[in-house]
Every structure is written in structure tokens, then in C-alpha cells.
Amino acid sequence: MNAPFAPINQIFEPAQLLMKNFLYVCFAGSMLLTACSNNENKSTTIIETSKTDSTIVTRTDTTSAGASAAFDINTIPVTSKEIGKFPYLNAPEGYHYNDVIKSDFENLHFAIKGRLTGIEGKSYKTNIYKNRDSDTPFSPELVDRAYNKAITDLGGVQVSDKILPGEIERIGKKVLEQGNHAYSIIGDNDYTLSHVRTYVLRTAAAEIWIELSLYEGGGYINILQKEAANVPKVSIIKADEIKSELDKSGKAVLHINFDVDKASLLADGKDAVNQILPVLKNNPDLKLSIEGHTDNSGAADKNKTLSIARANTVLQSLVQSGISASRLKATGFGASKPLTDNDTDAGKAQNRRVELVKI
């Protein structure tokens, strides 16, 4: 924006210079307040503006000095606007979505003040393309402005405009790739890291996160509504069922619940392990290989280590209950031997298991 006063030169006296600067600040402040008061667009359809559009998009650099400060979601105002239904945002006029990936529940990483933070909920992820019948190319700048206006008109707030160096390595590229993040995030170069924007939108009932990544020729958008996991209940196999399965096929599959990403047993996990005890006590010649398995979330080497640790937890629990360690061994296979696909929450729950195999 051009200054409303002519450049100050050397002929001004100090008092005049002070007054001129004061008037300038007042004028700029009044212009900003006026612009904010006119932001009343109620539409959730994004309209692309032309290159002659005079709208000024102002963004704060959220990755500078205060980047390490803790983020408090309660500082984001709750919008009173009607925002429609999930995923809330159509593609800009003249553009379209393609290759949509939906999930009822997953953990995606969003940049907050430049640092990647995992957030869980239902998600909608897609590419953004220019319509095929268009005679103009994809414009990252205009698409960026269109989304910025649509989101802020709804009451959303931008909380990051880049990803800080080292964040990709801290989370792990494989984790981000498995989360189907925008390719620009896992690209990990100066251009891509500086072209990822994060917004958050709060309503009285929901917290919505939006990740926008644009480049010459296309773009990506991830939309996630934060929600707690609705973990499907898995019933415990009783001791007589374990014995029956071992006699029939030489192995029994147990779904034993552990703490997330840990090898410590939850309460119902302990109940499941306790069902193994009578089988071993009533069959003193029985020896078992305890084999841990995970779903495919996270890095493969981490999953294998976790599966071994969980198998060892079961083994130690049985030993502490009086079973000789010479009758048991523990190993883990990570996600390398799934029972079913990992495309759904139900499938992943089936793949997270412990198998008892006759030795």
C-alpha cells in the first residue's frame, strides 16, 4: 500500500516529523478497521479473483521469533458463521477436486507456528486442478487468495505459513507419506517447505483444520475435523476357545489392547492375557511362541520393535504368574503379516494382534 503522505525530507522540524508519523499510524489503523468490518461474505463457495483484484491479503509470519511458543486453541475465536457440512470447502470457481481420499479417522500432521503437530479425526484429502476446458493456467497466487478469503470469511485463522527446517525429519517421511499428506510436505526443500499454509476454524461443536499446499500447475488440500477415536470393541477369546484353536490349527489369534504406541497393557489387555494362563497350567507340555503384530501406521522398523516389545510384555506377564520361561518365546513381525487390508479402522484393529503358536 502506498503511504498516504509524501516522503518526509530533511526540511521538517522534529515536532512536525513526530506529528506526521502519529497521523500516519492513525490513518493506517482506521483503514485496517474499515477493511475488517466489511468482511461479511457468507458463501462457502470459493470464487477466484482476477489479477486486477485490489483485495490485499495480509498474513502474519507465524514462524519467526515466537515460533516455539505453545499453541493454545482457546485463543482462536469461535465463529458464529454458518459453515455448512464437512468438508466445508468447494474448489475455487474454474477449478476442481480429483483423487479424493476420505477417512473416518486418522492422525494427520498440521504445521502450527511452523512445527508439525499430529491431530486426529475424520479427514478429506484431495488434489486441486484447473478445469480442462479453461484457457488459462493454474494460478497458485489466485487459488491461495481464494482459499484465504473463503476461510477467513468463515472465521478461520491462519496459524502457519511454512514448515520449519528439520520438521520432516523429526516426524519421519514415512509417517507423513502413510498419512497421504500433500506431496509438497514430503518434498522437503526450500520451496515446498515455504508454501504450506495451515488454518484452523472453530465452531461451537467442531474444530476444523485445513492444510493448503500449492505449486505451479496444481495443489493439494487436506481438511480434518478433530474427533476422538471411536475404537471398535474386540471381544476377548476365552481360555477354552484358545485351547480349541490351538488344537485345530496350531495357533490362536488374540486382540490384546495396549497403550497407544507402547507395550504396556490396558485393563482389558490384562484380562485377555489372563485367559492364556489356564491353558498353559492345564497343559504342562504345551510350549508357545508369542508373536506380536501391528497395523501399518508409522515406520516399519518402529512397528517391528513395538511388536516384539508387546510380545515380551505378554511373556513376562505369564512368567510372573508362574509359567516357566522355558515354555515360552517372544517375537514380533510388525505390519509384515496382516490378516486383512489396512484401509479401514476395522481392518487395522484386526491386524493389531498377538498370535499364540504351538512350538
XYZ file of N, CA, C and O in Angstrom, residues 211-340:
520
model
N -5.131 -27.705 5.604
C -3.741 -27.614 5.153
C -3.753 -27.414 3.639
O -4.292 -28.232 2.902
N -3.161 -26.324 3.179
C -3.185 -25.958 1.768
C -1.760 -25.894 1.235
O -0.896 -25.243 1.830
N -1.519 -26.571 0.131
C -0.197 -26.587 -0.479
C -0.349 -26.379 -1.978
O -1.084 -27.106 -2.644
N 0.329 -25.360 -2.515
C 0.176 -25.000 -3.924
C 1.530 -24.928 -4.613
O 2.537 -24.598 -3.995
N 1.532 -25.232 -5.897
C 2.741 -25.129 -6.701
C 2.313 -24.768 -8.119
O 1.112 -24.693 -8.426
N 3.263 -24.521 -9.006
C 2.925 -24.181 -10.384
C 2.322 -25.405 -11.071
O 2.992 -26.389 -11.313
N 1.029 -25.345 -11.349
C 0.376 -26.440 -12.059
C -0.647 -27.203 -11.252
O -1.414 -27.988 -11.806
N -0.691 -27.020 -9.936
C -1.652 -27.760 -9.143
C -1.522 -27.468 -7.659
O -0.782 -26.582 -7.240
N -2.248 -28.245 -6.875
C -2.203 -28.040 -5.439
C -2.869 -29.183 -4.704
O -3.437 -30.110 -5.313
N -2.795 -29.132 -3.383
C -3.369 -30.154 -2.512
C -4.052 -29.475 -1.336
O -3.612 -28.430 -0.866
N -5.113 -30.083 -0.854
C -5.769 -29.582 0.344
C -6.161 -30.771 1.221
O -6.696 -31.764 0.736
N -5.828 -30.686 2.493
C -6.233 -31.676 3.496
C -7.153 -30.984 4.490
O -6.795 -29.932 5.029
N -8.315 -31.553 4.727
C -9.278 -30.994 5.678
C -9.571 -32.058 6.727
O -9.917 -33.188 6.384
N -9.411 -31.702 7.998
C -9.645 -32.659 9.079
C -10.522 -32.030 10.150
O -10.278 -30.911 10.579
N -11.563 -32.742 10.543
C -12.401 -32.330 11.668
C -11.987 -33.160 12.879
O -12.111 -34.380 12.879
N -11.466 -32.476 13.885
C -10.916 -33.170 15.045
C -12.011 -33.942 15.774
O -13.054 -33.404 16.114
N -11.741 -35.222 16.025
C -12.693 -36.081 16.727
C -11.923 -37.160 17.477
O -10.839 -37.577 17.055
N -12.484 -37.624 18.562
C -11.892 -38.731 19.298
C -12.137 -40.022 18.539
O -13.115 -40.158 17.805
N -11.238 -40.962 18.699
C -11.367 -42.243 18.015
C -12.543 -43.048 18.562
O -12.708 -43.167 19.770
N -13.359 -43.566 17.659
C -14.434 -44.475 18.044
C -13.918 -45.896 17.837
O -14.192 -46.549 16.834
N -13.122 -46.344 18.790
C -12.417 -47.622 18.644
C -13.407 -48.785 18.715
O -14.156 -48.900 19.691
N -13.437 -49.628 17.682
C -14.366 -50.770 17.722
C -13.983 -51.752 18.827
O -12.797 -52.004 19.065
N -14.977 -52.300 19.490
C -14.727 -53.226 20.592
C -14.369 -54.608 20.041
O -15.002 -55.097 19.108
N -13.332 -55.174 20.595
C -12.918 -56.523 20.219
C -13.106 -57.427 21.428
O -12.547 -57.169 22.496
N -13.911 -58.471 21.270
C -14.191 -59.357 22.400
C -12.981 -60.234 22.715
O -12.152 -60.531 21.845
N -12.863 -60.633 23.964
C -11.740 -61.441 24.425
C -12.013 -62.916 24.143
O -13.103 -63.426 24.403
N -11.002 -63.592 23.601
C -11.120 -65.039 23.403
C -10.936 -65.719 24.750
O -9.955 -65.473 25.462
N -11.845 -66.551 25.115
C -11.798 -67.249 26.399
C -10.816 -68.427 26.331
O -10.426 -68.880 25.255
N -10.446 -68.929 27.520
C -9.439 -69.979 27.616
C -9.818 -71.219 26.809
O -8.970 -71.809 26.116
N -11.097 -71.628 26.863
C -11.499 -72.825 26.139
C -11.424 -72.619 24.627
O -11.117 -73.554 23.867
N -11.676 -71.379 24.174
C -11.563 -71.075 22.749
C -10.106 -71.099 22.309
O -9.782 -71.547 21.198
N -9.215 -70.569 23.156
C -7.781 -70.592 22.844
C -7.304 -72.033 22.669
O -6.618 -72.372 21.703
N -7.693 -72.874 23.614
C -7.293 -74.289 23.539
C -7.859 -74.962 22.295
O -7.160 -75.733 21.597
N -9.088 -74.659 21.958
C -9.720 -75.250 20.780
C -8.996 -74.830 19.505
O -8.749 -75.655 18.612
N -8.641 -73.536 19.398
C -7.940 -73.041 18.218
C -6.541 -73.635 18.109
O -6.083 -73.983 17.009
N -5.859 -73.778 19.246
C -4.526 -74.382 19.227
C -4.582 -75.830 18.773
O -3.726 -76.302 18.005
N -5.591 -76.568 19.237
C -5.737 -77.977 18.849
C -6.096 -78.109 17.371
O -5.659 -79.057 16.699
N -6.883 -77.176 16.872
C -7.387 -77.264 15.496
C -6.361 -76.804 14.464
O -6.147 -77.473 13.446
N -5.722 -75.652 14.710
C -4.836 -75.080 13.684
C -3.407 -74.842 14.153
O -2.562 -74.423 13.361
N -3.167 -75.081 15.424
C -1.814 -74.869 15.938
C -1.530 -73.448 16.360
O -0.415 -73.137 16.790
N -2.540 -72.582 16.238
C -2.352 -71.206 16.701
C -3.687 -70.602 17.095
O -4.754 -71.048 16.660
N -3.601 -69.557 17.925
C -4.791 -68.811 18.343
C -4.482 -67.321 18.220
O -3.394 -66.871 18.582
N -5.445 -66.566 17.673
C -5.274 -65.122 17.469
C -5.987 -64.367 18.581
O -7.187 -64.553 18.805
N -5.241 -63.513 19.269
C -5.802 -62.704 20.358
C -5.634 -61.220 20.033
O -4.586 -60.807 19.537
N -6.668 -60.458 20.306
C -6.583 -59.000 20.157
C -6.444 -58.400 21.550
O -7.429 -58.224 22.276
N -5.212 -58.140 21.906
C -4.866 -57.666 23.244
C -4.607 -56.167 23.177
O -3.783 -55.704 22.379
N -5.301 -55.400 23.991
C -5.183 -53.943 23.939
C -4.008 -53.435 24.774
O -3.883 -53.735 25.950
N -3.154 -52.640 24.089
C -2.023 -51.977 24.730
C -2.231 -50.463 24.667
O -3.057 -49.965 23.888
N -1.459 -49.738 25.458
C -1.445 -48.281 25.327
C -0.969 -47.917 23.932
O -0.162 -48.633 23.319
N -1.438 -46.787 23.397
C -1.080 -46.351 22.045
C 0.427 -46.170 21.926
O 1.052 -45.469 22.730
N 1.018 -46.848 20.927
C 2.455 -46.764 20.647
C 3.325 -47.213 21.820
O 4.489 -46.826 21.920
N 2.769 -48.024 22.725
C 3.522 -48.519 23.868
C 3.297 -50.016 24.020
O 2.422 -50.608 23.379
N 4.102 -50.632 24.905
C 3.973 -52.067 25.141
C 3.290 -52.372 26.461
O 3.229 -53.534 26.864
N 2.764 -51.343 27.123
C 2.078 -51.557 28.402
C 0.629 -51.966 28.166
O -0.059 -51.433 27.298
N 0.166 -52.947 28.962
C -1.170 -53.499 28.793
C -2.235 -52.583 29.378
O -2.055 -52.014 30.464
N -3.350 -52.443 28.667
C -4.528 -51.794 29.231
C -5.277 -52.819 30.093
O -4.951 -54.006 30.088
N -6.284 -52.365 30.819
C -7.009 -53.252 31.743
C -7.598 -54.464 31.031
O -7.434 -55.611 31.481
N -8.274 -54.228 29.882
C -8.865 -55.375 29.178
C -7.790 -56.214 28.491
O -7.995 -57.396 28.208
N -6.619 -55.601 28.232
C -5.498 -56.365 27.707
C -4.993 -57.365 28.733
O -4.641 -58.516 28.406
N -4.957 -56.952 29.995
C -4.564 -57.863 31.075
C -5.560 -59.007 31.211
O -5.181 -60.163 31.458
N -6.843 -58.682 31.030
C -7.876 -59.733 31.086
C -7.658 -60.778 29.997
O -7.831 -61.982 30.218
N -7.267 -60.294 28.797
C -7.027 -61.211 27.679
C -5.841 -62.125 27.960
O -5.880 -63.334 27.679
N -4.765 -61.548 28.521
C -3.581 -62.352 28.851
C -3.925 -63.389 29.918
O -3.432 -64.528 29.883
N -4.779 -63.019 30.850
C -5.169 -63.951 31.918
C -5.902 -65.183 31.389
O -5.952 -66.219 32.069
N -6.474 -65.080 30.193
C -7.149 -66.231 29.595
C -6.152 -67.279 29.082
O -6.520 -68.429 28.841
N -4.879 -66.846 28.908
C -3.855 -67.785 28.432
C -3.382 -68.686 29.572
O -2.991 -69.835 29.363
N -3.420 -68.148 30.783
C -2.881 -68.859 31.949
C -3.456 -70.264 32.148
O -2.699 -71.242 32.259
N -4.785 -70.416 32.221
C -5.320 -71.771 32.458
C -4.980 -72.752 31.351
O -4.857 -73.956 31.600
N -4.826 -72.252 30.120
C -4.464 -73.139 29.011
C -3.087 -73.733 29.257
O -2.866 -74.947 29.084
N -2.139 -72.900 29.683
C -0.783 -73.375 29.950
C -0.718 -74.216 31.217
O -0.017 -75.244 31.275
N -1.442 -73.830 32.244
C -1.418 -74.569 33.510
C -2.064 -75.945 33.383
O -1.608 -76.916 34.018
N -3.105 -76.034 32.571
C -3.808 -77.310 32.405
C -3.150 -78.215 31.369
O -3.552 -79.372 31.209
N -2.156 -77.680 30.659
C -1.457 -78.452 29.630
C 0.047 -78.235 29.806
O 0.679 -77.474 29.067
N 0.645 -78.910 30.794
C 2.036 -78.636 31.169
C 3.067 -78.926 30.087
O 4.187 -78.419 30.158
N 2.714 -79.704 29.088
C 3.660 -79.981 27.996
C 3.561 -78.961 26.850
O 4.357 -79.015 25.899
N 2.605 -78.071 26.948
C 2.381 -77.090 25.878
C 3.439 -75.976 25.931
O 3.698 -75.392 26.988
N 4.064 -75.724 24.775
C 5.006 -74.603 24.638
C 4.481 -73.660 23.558
O 3.955 -74.127 22.534
N 4.655 -72.360 23.787
C 4.067 -71.376 22.875
C 5.081 -70.334 22.408
O 5.931 -69.873 23.181
N 4.963 -69.988 21.146
C 5.648 -68.817 20.601
C 4.641 -67.670 20.608
O 3.555 -67.787 20.023
N 4.983 -66.598 21.304
C 4.095 -65.428 21.399
C 4.550 -64.426 20.346
O 5.671 -63.898 20.419
N 3.700 -64.151 19.352
C 4.098 -63.360 18.189
C 3.261 -62.083 18.081
O 2.035 -62.142 17.960
N 3.941 -60.942 18.133
C 3.266 -59.658 18.058
C 3.121 -59.152 16.628
O 3.999 -59.374 15.785
N 2.000 -58.478 16.358
C 1.731 -57.901 15.032
C 1.099 -56.518 15.206
O 0.375 -56.276 16.179
N 1.354 -55.612 14.272
C 0.773 -54.268 14.296
C 0.052 -53.984 12.977
O 0.151 -54.771 12.024
N -0.632 -52.839 12.912
C -1.132 -52.367 11.618
C 0.012 -51.621 10.929
O 1.147 -51.629 11.407
N -0.277 -50.961 9.802
C 0.797 -50.318 9.037
C 0.988 -48.848 9.358
O 1.688 -48.137 8.625
N 0.386 -48.340 10.432
C 0.571 -46.944 10.803
C 1.979 -46.747 11.355
O 2.409 -47.479 12.237
N 2.701 -45.764 10.838
C 4.044 -45.496 11.321
C 5.113 -46.220 10.528
O 4.848 -46.957 9.580
N 6.363 -46.007 10.934
C 7.509 -46.574 10.236
C 7.612 -48.075 10.487
O 7.308 -48.565 11.582
N 8.078 -48.823 9.475
C 8.139 -50.284 9.559
C 9.067 -50.757 10.671
O 8.724 -51.687 11.413
N 10.254 -50.135 10.799
C 11.190 -50.580 11.837
C 10.643 -50.303 13.237
O 10.827 -51.099 14.164
N 9.941 -49.191 13.374
C 9.332 -48.864 14.668
C 8.230 -49.869 15.006
O 8.098 -50.314 16.156
N 7.434 -50.241 14.000
C 6.358 -51.212 14.228
C 6.908 -52.581 14.636
O 6.345 -53.247 15.508
N 8.017 -52.985 14.016
C 8.592 -54.284 14.367
C 9.108 -54.261 15.813
O 8.873 -55.205 16.582
N 9.793 -53.192 16.175
C 10.289 -53.070 17.549
C 9.141 -53.085 18.547
O 9.213 -53.740 19.600
N 8.059 -52.370 18.205
C 6.894 -52.322 19.088
C 6.247 -53.694 19.222
O 5.850 -54.113 20.324
N 6.146 -54.429 18.114
C 5.503 -55.756 18.157
C 6.306 -56.731 19.014
O 5.732 -57.554 19.742
N 7.624 -56.648 18.951
C 8.471 -57.510 19.790
C 8.296 -57.152 21.253
O 8.170 -58.039 22.121
N 8.270 -55.852 21.545
C 8.112 -55.392 22.926
C 6.777 -55.851 23.508
O 6.694 -56.261 24.681
N 5.728 -55.800 22.696
C 4.414 -56.233 23.176
C 4.370 -57.737 23.413
O 3.774 -58.204 24.397
N 5.009 -58.500 22.541
C 5.068 -59.952 22.753
C 5.822 -60.263 24.035
O 5.427 -61.153 24.805
N 6.897 -59.540 24.292
C 7.658 -59.738 25.525
C 6.851 -59.357 26.763
O 7.002 -59.972 27.820
N 5.998 -58.341 26.641
C 5.131 -57.973 27.757
C 4.206 -59.127 28.127
O 4.009 -59.437 29.312
N 3.638 -59.762 27.116
C 2.761 -60.913 27.367
C 3.556 -62.042 28.015
O 3.111 -62.668 28.990
N 4.749 -62.308 27.476
C 5.586 -63.375 28.030
C 5.900 -63.109 29.501
O 5.752 -64.001 30.346
N 6.352 -61.902 29.817
C 6.717 -61.578 31.190
C 5.525 -61.651 32.126
O 5.653 -62.063 33.288
N 4.347 -61.278 31.634
C 3.144 -61.353 32.450
C 2.832 -62.803 32.811
O 2.456 -63.117 33.952
N 3.009 -63.703 31.849
C 2.762 -65.123 32.100
C 3.804 -65.701 33.054
O 3.478 -66.507 33.944
N 5.063 -65.312 32.885
C 6.129 -65.782 33.769
C 5.881 -65.318 35.200
O 6.050 -66.083 36.167
N 5.468 -64.066 35.345
C 5.187 -63.536 36.680
C 4.009 -64.257 37.345
O 3.870 -64.238 38.569
N 3.168 -64.899 36.524
C 2.022 -65.637 37.058
C 2.341 -67.111 37.278
O 1.439 -67.908 37.548
N 3.621 -67.484 37.116
C 4.030 -68.837 37.461
C 4.345 -69.757 36.312
O 4.653 -70.934 36.524
N 4.279 -69.284 35.065
C 4.599 -70.119 33.916
C 6.109 -70.075 33.679
O 6.714 -69.003 33.669
N 6.733 -71.236 33.463
C 8.171 -71.299 33.239
C 8.542 -70.605 31.923
O 7.908 -70.841 30.880
N 9.587 -69.766 31.978
C 10.047 -69.059 30.777
C 10.541 -70.024 29.709
O 10.569 -69.686 28.517
N 10.933 -71.245 30.111
C 11.432 -72.234 29.144
C 10.330 -72.737 28.212
O 10.627 -73.332 27.161
N 9.091 -72.486 28.562
C 7.967 -72.928 27.729
C 7.513 -71.843 26.749
O 6.607 -72.075 25.938
N 8.153 -70.693 26.805
C 7.688 -69.543 26.033
C 8.828 -68.890 25.263
O 9.984 -68.901 25.703
N 8.506 -68.306 24.139
C 9.429 -67.404 23.454
C 8.605 -66.286 22.842
O 7.392 -66.443 22.595
N 9.249 -65.144 22.615
C 8.533 -63.969 22.087
C 9.234 -63.425 20.854
O 10.470 -63.389 20.790
N 8.454 -63.037 19.872
C 8.990 -62.409 18.669
C 7.946 -61.461 18.107
O 6.797 -61.425 18.571
N 8.333 -60.668 17.115
C 7.390 -59.714 16.531
C 7.625 -59.544 15.048
O 8.757 -59.667 14.563
N 6.561 -59.255 14.310
C 6.639 -59.125 12.858
C 6.183 -57.751 12.359
O 6.098 -57.536 11.149
N 5.876 -56.837 13.263
C 5.410 -55.524 12.829
C 4.154 -55.632 11.998
O 3.215 -56.340 12.353
N 4.159 -54.932 10.842
C 2.989 -54.947 9.952
C 3.185 -55.864 8.755
O 2.417 -55.812 7.795
N 4.207 -56.726 8.808
C 4.571 -57.526 7.631
C 3.634 -58.700 7.351
O 3.673 -59.272 6.266
N 2.786 -59.086 8.316
C 1.879 -60.223 8.125
C 0.444 -59.846 8.489
O -0.140 -60.372 9.442
N -0.171 -58.935 7.723
C -1.545 -58.511 8.052
C -2.562 -59.626 7.811
O -2.401 -60.443 6.896
N -3.606 -59.647 8.631
C -4.711 -60.587 8.408
C -5.636 -60.082 7.314
O -6.258 -60.859 6.593
N -5.741 -58.740 7.220
C -6.616 -58.104 6.225
C -5.963 -56.794 5.802
O -4.854 -56.476 6.251
